[in-house]
Short mmCIF file of C-alpha atoms in Angstrom, two decimals:
data_model
loop_
_atom_site.label_atom_id
_atom_site.label_comp_id
_atom_site.label_asym_id
_atom_site.label_seq_id
_atom_site.Cartn_x
_atom_site.Cartn_y
_atom_site.Cartn_z
CA MET I 354 182.62 67.90 65.38
CA VAL I 355 179.81 67.51 62.83
CA ARG I 356 177.32 70.39 62.86
CA GLY I 357 174.30 69.43 64.96
CA GLU I 358 176.22 67.09 67.28
CA ILE I 359 176.60 67.76 71.01
CA SER I 360 179.80 66.88 72.86
CA ALA I 361 179.65 64.46 75.78
CA GLU I 362 180.47 67.30 78.18
CA ASP I 363 177.73 69.55 76.79
CA SER I 364 175.29 66.66 76.75
CA ALA I 365 175.86 65.99 80.45
CA HIS I 366 175.41 69.68 81.23
CA LEU I 367 172.19 69.88 79.20
CA GLN I 368 170.82 66.76 80.89
CA SER I 369 171.54 68.30 84.30
CA VAL I 370 169.65 71.46 83.28
CA ALA I 371 166.73 69.49 81.82
CA GLU I 372 166.40 67.37 84.96
CA ALA I 373 165.97 70.53 87.03
CA PHE I 374 162.47 70.81 85.54
CA GLU I 375 159.39 68.74 86.34
CA LEU I 376 159.74 66.22 83.52
CA PRO I 377 157.10 63.50 83.17
CA ALA I 378 159.78 60.86 82.43
CA PRO I 379 163.59 60.47 82.50
CA VAL I 380 165.74 61.98 79.75
CA ALA I 381 166.68 59.60 76.93
CA ARG I 382 168.75 61.93 74.72
CA ILE I 383 169.08 65.59 73.75
CA GLU I 384 169.63 67.05 70.29
CA PRO I 385 169.72 70.54 68.76
CA LEU I 386 166.38 71.81 67.45
CA GLY I 387 165.68 74.41 64.78
CA ASN I 388 167.90 77.09 63.33
CA GLY I 389 167.10 80.18 65.37
CA ASN I 390 169.50 83.11 65.22
CA VAL I 391 169.20 84.19 68.89
CA ASN I 392 168.39 81.49 71.49
CA ALA I 393 169.91 78.01 71.84
CA THR I 394 167.16 75.38 71.48
CA TYR I 395 167.22 71.63 72.12
CA ARG I 396 164.75 68.78 71.83
CA VAL I 397 164.74 66.60 74.93
CA HIS I 398 163.58 63.04 74.15
CA LEU I 399 162.08 61.24 77.14
CA VAL I 400 162.17 57.57 78.06
CA GLY I 401 158.95 55.65 77.43
CA PRO I 402 156.86 54.00 74.72
CA GLU I 403 154.99 57.26 74.02
CA GLN I 404 158.19 58.82 72.55
CA ARG I 405 157.38 62.13 74.22
CA SER I 406 159.62 65.18 73.99
CA THR I 407 160.06 68.59 75.53
CA VAL I 408 161.91 71.68 74.33
CA LEU I 409 164.80 73.12 76.35
CA GLN I 410 165.88 76.69 75.57
CA ARG I 411 168.66 78.92 76.80
CA LEU I 412 167.57 82.52 76.40
CA ASN I 413 170.09 84.94 75.02
CA THR I 414 170.16 87.42 77.89
CA SER I 415 172.32 89.80 75.87
CA VAL I 416 169.20 90.26 73.72
CA PHE I 417 166.49 89.61 76.31
CA ARG I 418 167.93 91.59 79.20
CA GLN I 419 164.83 91.10 81.37
CA PRO I 420 164.11 87.37 80.93
CA ARG I 421 161.63 87.22 83.83
CA LEU I 422 159.48 89.85 82.10
CA VAL I 423 159.73 87.81 78.89
CA MET I 424 158.33 84.84 80.78
CA ALA I 425 155.58 86.97 82.35
CA ASN I 426 154.50 88.09 78.87
CA ILE I 427 154.36 84.50 77.65
CA GLU I 428 152.28 83.44 80.65
CA ALA I 429 149.89 86.39 80.17
CA VAL I 430 149.34 85.59 76.49
CA ALA I 431 148.92 81.86 77.14
CA ALA I 432 146.36 82.48 79.89
CA HIS I 433 144.41 84.91 77.69
CA VAL I 434 144.35 82.52 74.72
CA GLU I 435 143.24 79.64 76.92
CA ARG I 436 140.36 81.76 78.27
CA ARG I 437 139.31 82.78 74.78
CA LEU I 438 139.38 79.18 73.56
CA ALA I 439 137.41 78.01 76.60
CA GLU I 440 134.68 80.54 75.79
CA GLY I 441 134.08 78.75 72.49
CA ASN I 442 135.41 80.40 69.35
CA PRO I 443 133.12 80.19 66.30
CA ASP I 444 136.06 79.75 63.95
CA PRO I 445 136.55 75.99 63.32
CA ALA I 446 140.33 76.49 63.25
CA ALA I 447 140.26 77.58 66.89
CA ARG I 448 139.26 74.09 67.99
CA ALA I 449 142.62 72.74 66.83
CA TRP I 450 144.75 75.64 68.14
CA ARG I 451 147.39 74.69 70.71
CA MET I 452 149.58 76.68 73.07
CA PRO I 453 152.94 75.28 74.23
CA ALA I 454 152.93 74.74 78.01
CA LEU I 455 155.70 75.95 80.29
CA LEU I 456 157.14 73.33 82.67
CA ARG I 457 157.89 74.40 86.24
CA ARG I 458 161.25 74.04 87.89
CA ARG I 459 161.35 71.23 90.44
CA GLY I 460 160.21 72.44 93.83
CA SER I 461 159.24 75.86 92.50
CA ALA I 462 156.32 77.69 90.90
CA GLU I 463 158.72 79.40 88.50
CA PRO I 464 158.90 78.10 84.91
CA TRP I 465 162.59 78.92 84.51
CA LEU I 466 166.05 78.08 85.83
CA GLU I 467 168.87 80.55 86.45
CA ARG I 468 172.21 78.77 86.75
CA ASP I 469 175.80 79.96 86.24
CA GLY I 470 174.64 83.21 84.69
CA GLN I 471 172.39 81.45 82.17
CA PHE I 472 168.60 81.53 81.92
CA TRP I 473 166.80 78.33 80.90
CA ARG I 474 163.21 77.30 80.31
CA MET I 475 161.39 74.11 79.35
CA ILE I 476 158.37 74.01 77.05
CA SER I 477 156.13 71.18 75.93
CA PHE I 478 156.93 69.82 72.47
CA LEU I 479 153.88 69.90 70.21
CA GLU I 480 153.82 66.41 68.74
CA ALA I 481 152.48 65.59 65.26
CA THR I 482 153.31 69.06 63.99
CA ARG I 483 155.88 70.41 61.58
CA SER I 484 157.28 73.71 60.41
CA VAL I 485 158.42 74.73 56.94
CA GLU I 486 161.31 76.89 55.78
CA ALA I 487 159.69 77.67 52.42
CA ILE I 488 156.04 77.69 51.38
CA GLU I 489 155.10 74.56 49.45
CA GLY I 490 152.01 75.92 47.69
CA PRO I 491 149.06 78.34 47.87
CA GLU I 492 146.98 76.16 50.20
CA GLN I 493 149.80 76.06 52.70
CA ALA I 494 150.25 79.82 52.31
CA ARG I 495 146.59 80.33 53.21
CA GLU I 496 147.07 78.21 56.31
CA ILE I 497 150.11 80.24 57.36
CA GLY I 498 148.07 83.43 56.99
CA ALA I 499 145.10 81.94 58.81
CA GLY I 500 147.35 80.85 61.68
CA LEU I 501 148.69 84.36 62.21
CA GLY I 502 145.18 85.77 61.82
CA LEU I 503 143.80 83.42 64.46
CA PHE I 504 146.61 84.27 66.88
CA HIS I 505 145.88 87.98 66.42
CA ALA I 506 142.14 87.42 66.77
CA LEU I 507 142.68 85.54 70.03
CA ILE I 508 144.90 88.19 71.63
CA HIS I 509 143.70 91.48 70.09
CA ASP I 510 141.56 92.25 73.15
CA LEU I 511 144.36 91.59 75.66
CA PRO I 512 145.17 95.14 76.84
CA ALA I 513 148.59 96.01 75.43
CA GLU I 514 149.55 97.76 78.66
CA GLN I 515 149.41 94.40 80.45
CA LEU I 516 152.50 93.31 78.52
CA ALA I 517 156.01 94.55 79.23
CA ASP I 518 157.99 96.01 76.35
CA THR I 519 160.95 93.72 76.81
CA LEU I 520 162.63 94.82 73.57
CA GLU I 521 162.34 98.58 73.39
CA GLY I 522 162.81 99.70 69.81
CA PHE I 523 162.10 96.21 68.44
CA HIS I 524 160.07 96.64 65.25
CA VAL I 525 160.36 100.39 65.38
CA THR I 526 162.07 100.97 62.05
CA PRO I 527 163.26 104.55 62.69
CA ALA I 528 165.09 103.30 65.79
CA TYR I 529 166.92 100.69 63.68
CA LEU I 530 167.82 103.41 61.21
CA GLU I 531 169.34 105.55 63.95
CA GLN I 532 171.33 102.58 65.24
CA TYR I 533 172.51 101.85 61.70
CA ARG I 534 173.73 105.43 61.24
CA ARG I 535 175.73 105.27 64.48
CA VAL I 536 177.30 101.93 63.59
CA LEU I 537 178.04 103.03 60.02
CA ALA I 538 179.82 106.13 61.29
CA ASP I 539 181.97 104.12 63.72
CA SER I 540 182.58 100.99 61.66
CA ARG I 541 186.15 100.31 60.55
CA LEU I 542 185.13 97.24 58.56
CA GLU I 543 186.62 97.16 55.08
CA ARG I 544 183.86 97.94 52.56
CA CYS I 545 183.50 95.52 49.68
CA GLU I 546 181.43 96.17 46.56
CA ARG I 547 178.45 94.28 47.96
CA CYS I 548 178.58 96.26 51.20
CA SER I 549 178.67 99.53 49.25
CA GLU I 550 175.65 98.33 47.26
CA ALA I 551 173.73 97.65 50.48
CA ILE I 552 174.67 101.04 51.98
CA ALA I 553 173.50 102.79 48.81
CA PHE I 554 170.20 100.88 48.94
CA VAL I 555 169.53 102.16 52.45
CA ALA I 556 170.44 105.74 51.53
CA GLU I 557 167.90 105.76 48.72
CA ARG I 558 165.04 104.55 50.93
CA GLU I 559 165.71 105.71 54.48
CA HIS I 560 163.14 108.52 54.16
CA ARG I 561 160.40 105.83 54.17
CA ALA I 562 161.46 104.20 57.43
CA GLY I 563 158.90 106.03 59.58
CA VAL I 564 155.78 105.27 57.58
CA LEU I 565 154.11 103.04 60.19
CA GLU I 566 155.33 104.90 63.28
CA GLU I 567 154.13 108.20 61.79
CA ALA I 568 150.69 106.68 61.23
CA ARG I 569 150.64 105.50 64.85
CA ALA I 570 151.69 108.94 66.11
CA ALA I 571 148.88 110.48 64.06
CA GLY I 572 146.35 108.18 65.77
CA LYS I 573 145.62 106.14 62.65
CA LEU I 574 147.12 102.90 64.00
CA GLN I 575 146.95 101.54 67.54
CA LEU I 576 149.17 99.45 69.75
CA ARG I 577 148.01 95.87 70.26
CA PRO I 578 149.72 92.70 71.47
CA ILE I 579 151.87 91.28 68.68
CA HIS I 580 154.01 88.18 68.28
CA GLY I 581 156.99 90.11 66.95
CA ASP I 582 158.61 87.31 64.94
CA PRO I 583 155.94 85.41 62.96
CA LYS I 584 158.20 84.11 60.21
CA ILE I 585 156.77 81.00 58.63
CA ASN I 586 158.92 78.49 60.53
CA ASN I 587 157.40 79.73 63.79
CA LEU I 588 153.95 78.60 62.62
CA LEU I 589 153.37 74.90 63.24
CA LEU I 590 151.20 72.84 60.90
CA CYS I 591 149.41 69.60 61.71
CA GLU I 592 151.32 66.74 60.08
CA ARG I 593 148.09 65.06 58.99
CA SER I 594 145.78 67.87 57.91
CA GLY I 595 148.27 70.63 57.13
CA GLN I 596 146.20 73.02 59.27
CA ALA I 597 148.01 75.75 61.21
CA VAL I 598 147.73 74.79 64.89
CA ALA I 599 150.26 76.89 66.82
CA LEU I 600 152.53 79.92 66.76
CA ILE I 601 155.69 79.33 68.79
CA ASP I 602 158.73 81.33 69.99
CA LEU I 603 156.78 83.87 72.02
CA ASP I 604 159.85 85.66 73.44
CA THR I 605 159.16 88.68 71.27
CA VAL I 606 155.51 89.11 72.31
CA LYS I 607 155.04 92.77 73.22
CA PRO I 608 152.85 95.82 72.55
CA GLY I 609 153.24 96.89 68.91
CA LEU I 610 151.57 97.34 65.55
CA VAL I 611 150.03 94.21 64.02
CA HIS I 612 151.41 95.49 60.71
CA TYR I 613 154.91 94.49 61.74
CA ASP I 614 153.63 90.94 62.19
CA ILE I 615 151.71 90.98 58.91
CA GLY I 616 154.65 92.36 56.97
CA ASP I 617 157.12 89.95 58.57
CA CYS I 618 154.94 86.94 57.83
CA LEU I 619 154.56 87.97 54.18
CA ARG I 620 158.26 88.76 53.94
CA SER I 621 159.21 85.24 54.99
CA ALA I 622 156.38 83.48 53.13
CA CYS I 623 156.57 85.12 49.72
CA ASN I 624 160.27 84.77 48.86
CA PRO I 625 160.52 81.23 47.41
CA ALA I 626 164.34 81.48 47.41
CA GLY I 627 164.40 81.82 51.23
CA GLU I 628 166.35 84.29 53.33
CA GLU I 629 169.56 82.21 53.48
CA THR I 630 170.09 81.98 49.71
CA THR I 631 173.14 83.47 48.03
CA ASN I 632 171.48 83.35 44.62
CA PHE I 633 170.34 86.94 44.82
CA GLU I 634 168.87 86.92 41.32
CA ALA I 635 166.35 84.28 42.40
CA VAL I 636 164.94 86.49 45.16
CA HIS I 637 161.52 87.94 44.39
CA PHE I 638 158.20 88.71 46.07
CA ASP I 639 155.64 86.15 44.84
CA LEU I 640 152.32 87.95 44.45
CA ASP I 641 150.30 84.71 44.19
CA LEU I 642 151.65 83.51 47.53
CA ALA I 643 150.95 86.95 49.02
CA GLU I 644 147.34 86.71 47.89
CA ALA I 645 146.97 83.29 49.53
CA VAL I 646 148.55 84.44 52.81
CA LEU I 647 146.32 87.52 52.94
CA GLN I 648 143.22 85.50 52.10
CA GLY I 649 143.96 83.26 55.06
CA TYR I 650 144.83 86.14 57.38
CA LEU I 651 141.91 88.43 56.57
CA GLY I 652 139.48 85.53 56.55
CA VAL I 653 140.10 85.21 60.29
CA ALA I 654 141.30 88.65 61.46
CA ARG I 655 139.27 91.11 59.40
CA GLY I 656 136.74 91.58 62.19
CA PHE I 657 139.00 93.59 64.51
CA LEU I 658 140.94 95.53 61.84
CA THR I 659 139.95 99.13 61.10
CA PRO I 660 139.88 100.72 57.62
CA ALA I 661 143.14 102.49 58.53
CA ASP I 662 144.69 99.13 59.50
CA LEU I 663 143.81 97.69 56.10
CA GLU I 664 145.06 100.76 54.26
CA ALA I 665 148.49 100.43 55.92
CA ILE I 666 149.07 96.78 54.95
CA PRO I 667 150.91 97.61 51.66
CA ASP I 668 153.22 99.91 53.61
CA ALA I 669 153.99 97.04 56.01
CA ILE I 670 154.73 94.66 53.14
CA ALA I 671 157.21 97.14 51.70
CA LEU I 672 158.78 98.11 55.00
CA LEU I 673 159.56 94.79 56.70
CA PRO I 674 162.13 93.40 54.23
CA PHE I 675 163.85 96.79 54.32
CA GLU I 676 163.82 96.74 58.14
CA LEU I 677 165.27 93.23 58.44
CA GLY I 678 167.86 93.97 55.77
CA LEU I 679 168.83 97.08 57.71
CA ARG I 680 169.27 95.01 60.89
CA PHE I 681 171.42 92.42 59.09
CA LEU I 682 173.55 95.16 57.52
CA THR I 683 173.99 96.92 60.87
CA ASP I 684 175.14 93.67 62.49
CA HIS I 685 177.58 93.05 59.65
CA LEU I 686 179.09 96.52 60.09
CA ALA I 687 179.23 96.02 63.88
CA GLY I 688 181.15 92.75 63.57
CA ASP I 689 178.32 90.19 63.78
CA VAL I 690 177.42 90.74 67.43
CA TYR I 691 173.67 89.98 67.35
CA PHE I 692 172.67 87.34 64.81
CA ARG I 693 174.37 83.97 64.68
CA THR I 694 176.55 83.58 61.61
CA GLU I 695 178.22 80.63 59.93
CA ARG I 696 180.77 82.44 57.76
CA PRO I 697 182.31 85.86 57.17
CA GLY I 698 179.87 88.07 55.28
CA HIS I 699 176.86 85.96 56.27
CA ASN I 700 174.89 88.92 57.62
CA LEU I 701 175.77 90.98 54.54
CA ASP I 702 174.39 88.22 52.30
CA ARG I 703 171.24 88.14 54.42
CA ALA I 704 170.89 91.91 54.09
CA LEU I 705 171.21 91.77 50.31
CA VAL I 706 168.51 89.08 50.12
CA GLN I 707 166.10 91.31 52.05
CA PHE I 708 166.96 94.36 49.94
CA ARG I 709 166.34 92.40 46.73
CA LEU I 710 163.00 91.35 48.18
CA ALA I 711 162.16 94.95 49.11
CA ALA I 712 162.99 96.06 45.57
CA SER I 713 160.69 93.36 44.19
CA VAL I 714 157.87 94.62 46.42
CA GLU I 715 158.48 98.17 45.17
CA ARG I 716 158.13 97.09 41.55
CA GLN I 717 154.77 95.46 42.34
CA ARG I 718 153.41 98.14 44.69
CA ALA I 719 150.36 98.98 42.54
CA ALA I 720 149.42 95.30 42.22
CA ILE I 721 149.82 94.80 46.00
CA GLU I 722 147.56 97.78 46.76
CA ALA I 723 144.95 96.44 44.35
CA LEU I 724 145.20 92.99 45.95
CA VAL I 725 144.61 94.32 49.48
CA GLU I 726 141.71 96.44 48.32
CA ARG I 727 140.13 93.47 46.53
CA LEU I 728 140.47 91.21 49.58
#
């Protein structure tokens, strides 16, 4: 079967699941959507001249072990953002901001379906928007940064304790390092030259893994609501204006440090080669794109950030590619049990991309610190 096609049997099953939700029109067809590494996502096209769509997702309950709490977090964030927008935000970008709506299950107040051991949800499809896999220029980079900044500005005053920590240890780099050490010790995977290179990279830098968590423990940084996975393809842009109008995939919303979001956004935005490349020599951290992203972000979010928050941004930029590379390497050593892969060694290639990016950040550390201070 060609990649991206759905078998007749799977199509009938997906239609049955979709029709369990309160759809505004009958289902016309269903097709895969996006390239996420965790959940299975489909676009459900509806019958009618309006060409409306919804998004059907099957949550990976091996990752999200408490899916009802995931949904409660999403509902809490959506309600808070809607209240903030209704109050009238002075930022012009807020007028265009949109939150995906959860559809209820037929005959129920619950916005999910549990069937045959699987957990499903339906979300409105945000029409006339698009996502990008690689930044197309500085103006777009500023919009990506502004979108994340607006999301943070809208939720920063939602008490973090009102959100469940549905992924304990998620974006806590020392916890990933401990997991990596356990897996490395137990792994019987044959070590190739590239794998040895990646292991050596971690060994040289593992002493830096706690930089953000140590600052939080010292009281310099505080827990706030975060998105958890604000890579650039989770930010939707208006097809007409190019303005950032939504941040999607809210499964990872939880209490955390905004620096993990900032670093993850810059990590995904400032590597023009992309995280799926195998041309490792092309991987680098683009300082011009970083400046544009930070201009957009700080232009919206500076008001709630403390001096200590700003001071820690360079540490976040350096840490996040190391953290993701560590996660990819751990999964490779464990036998590819977490991230979806398309070939043997896929997670190892992904790890090496992130480590090359981290090394590029290290070489430009002084310039990055000067950039943050200037902005």
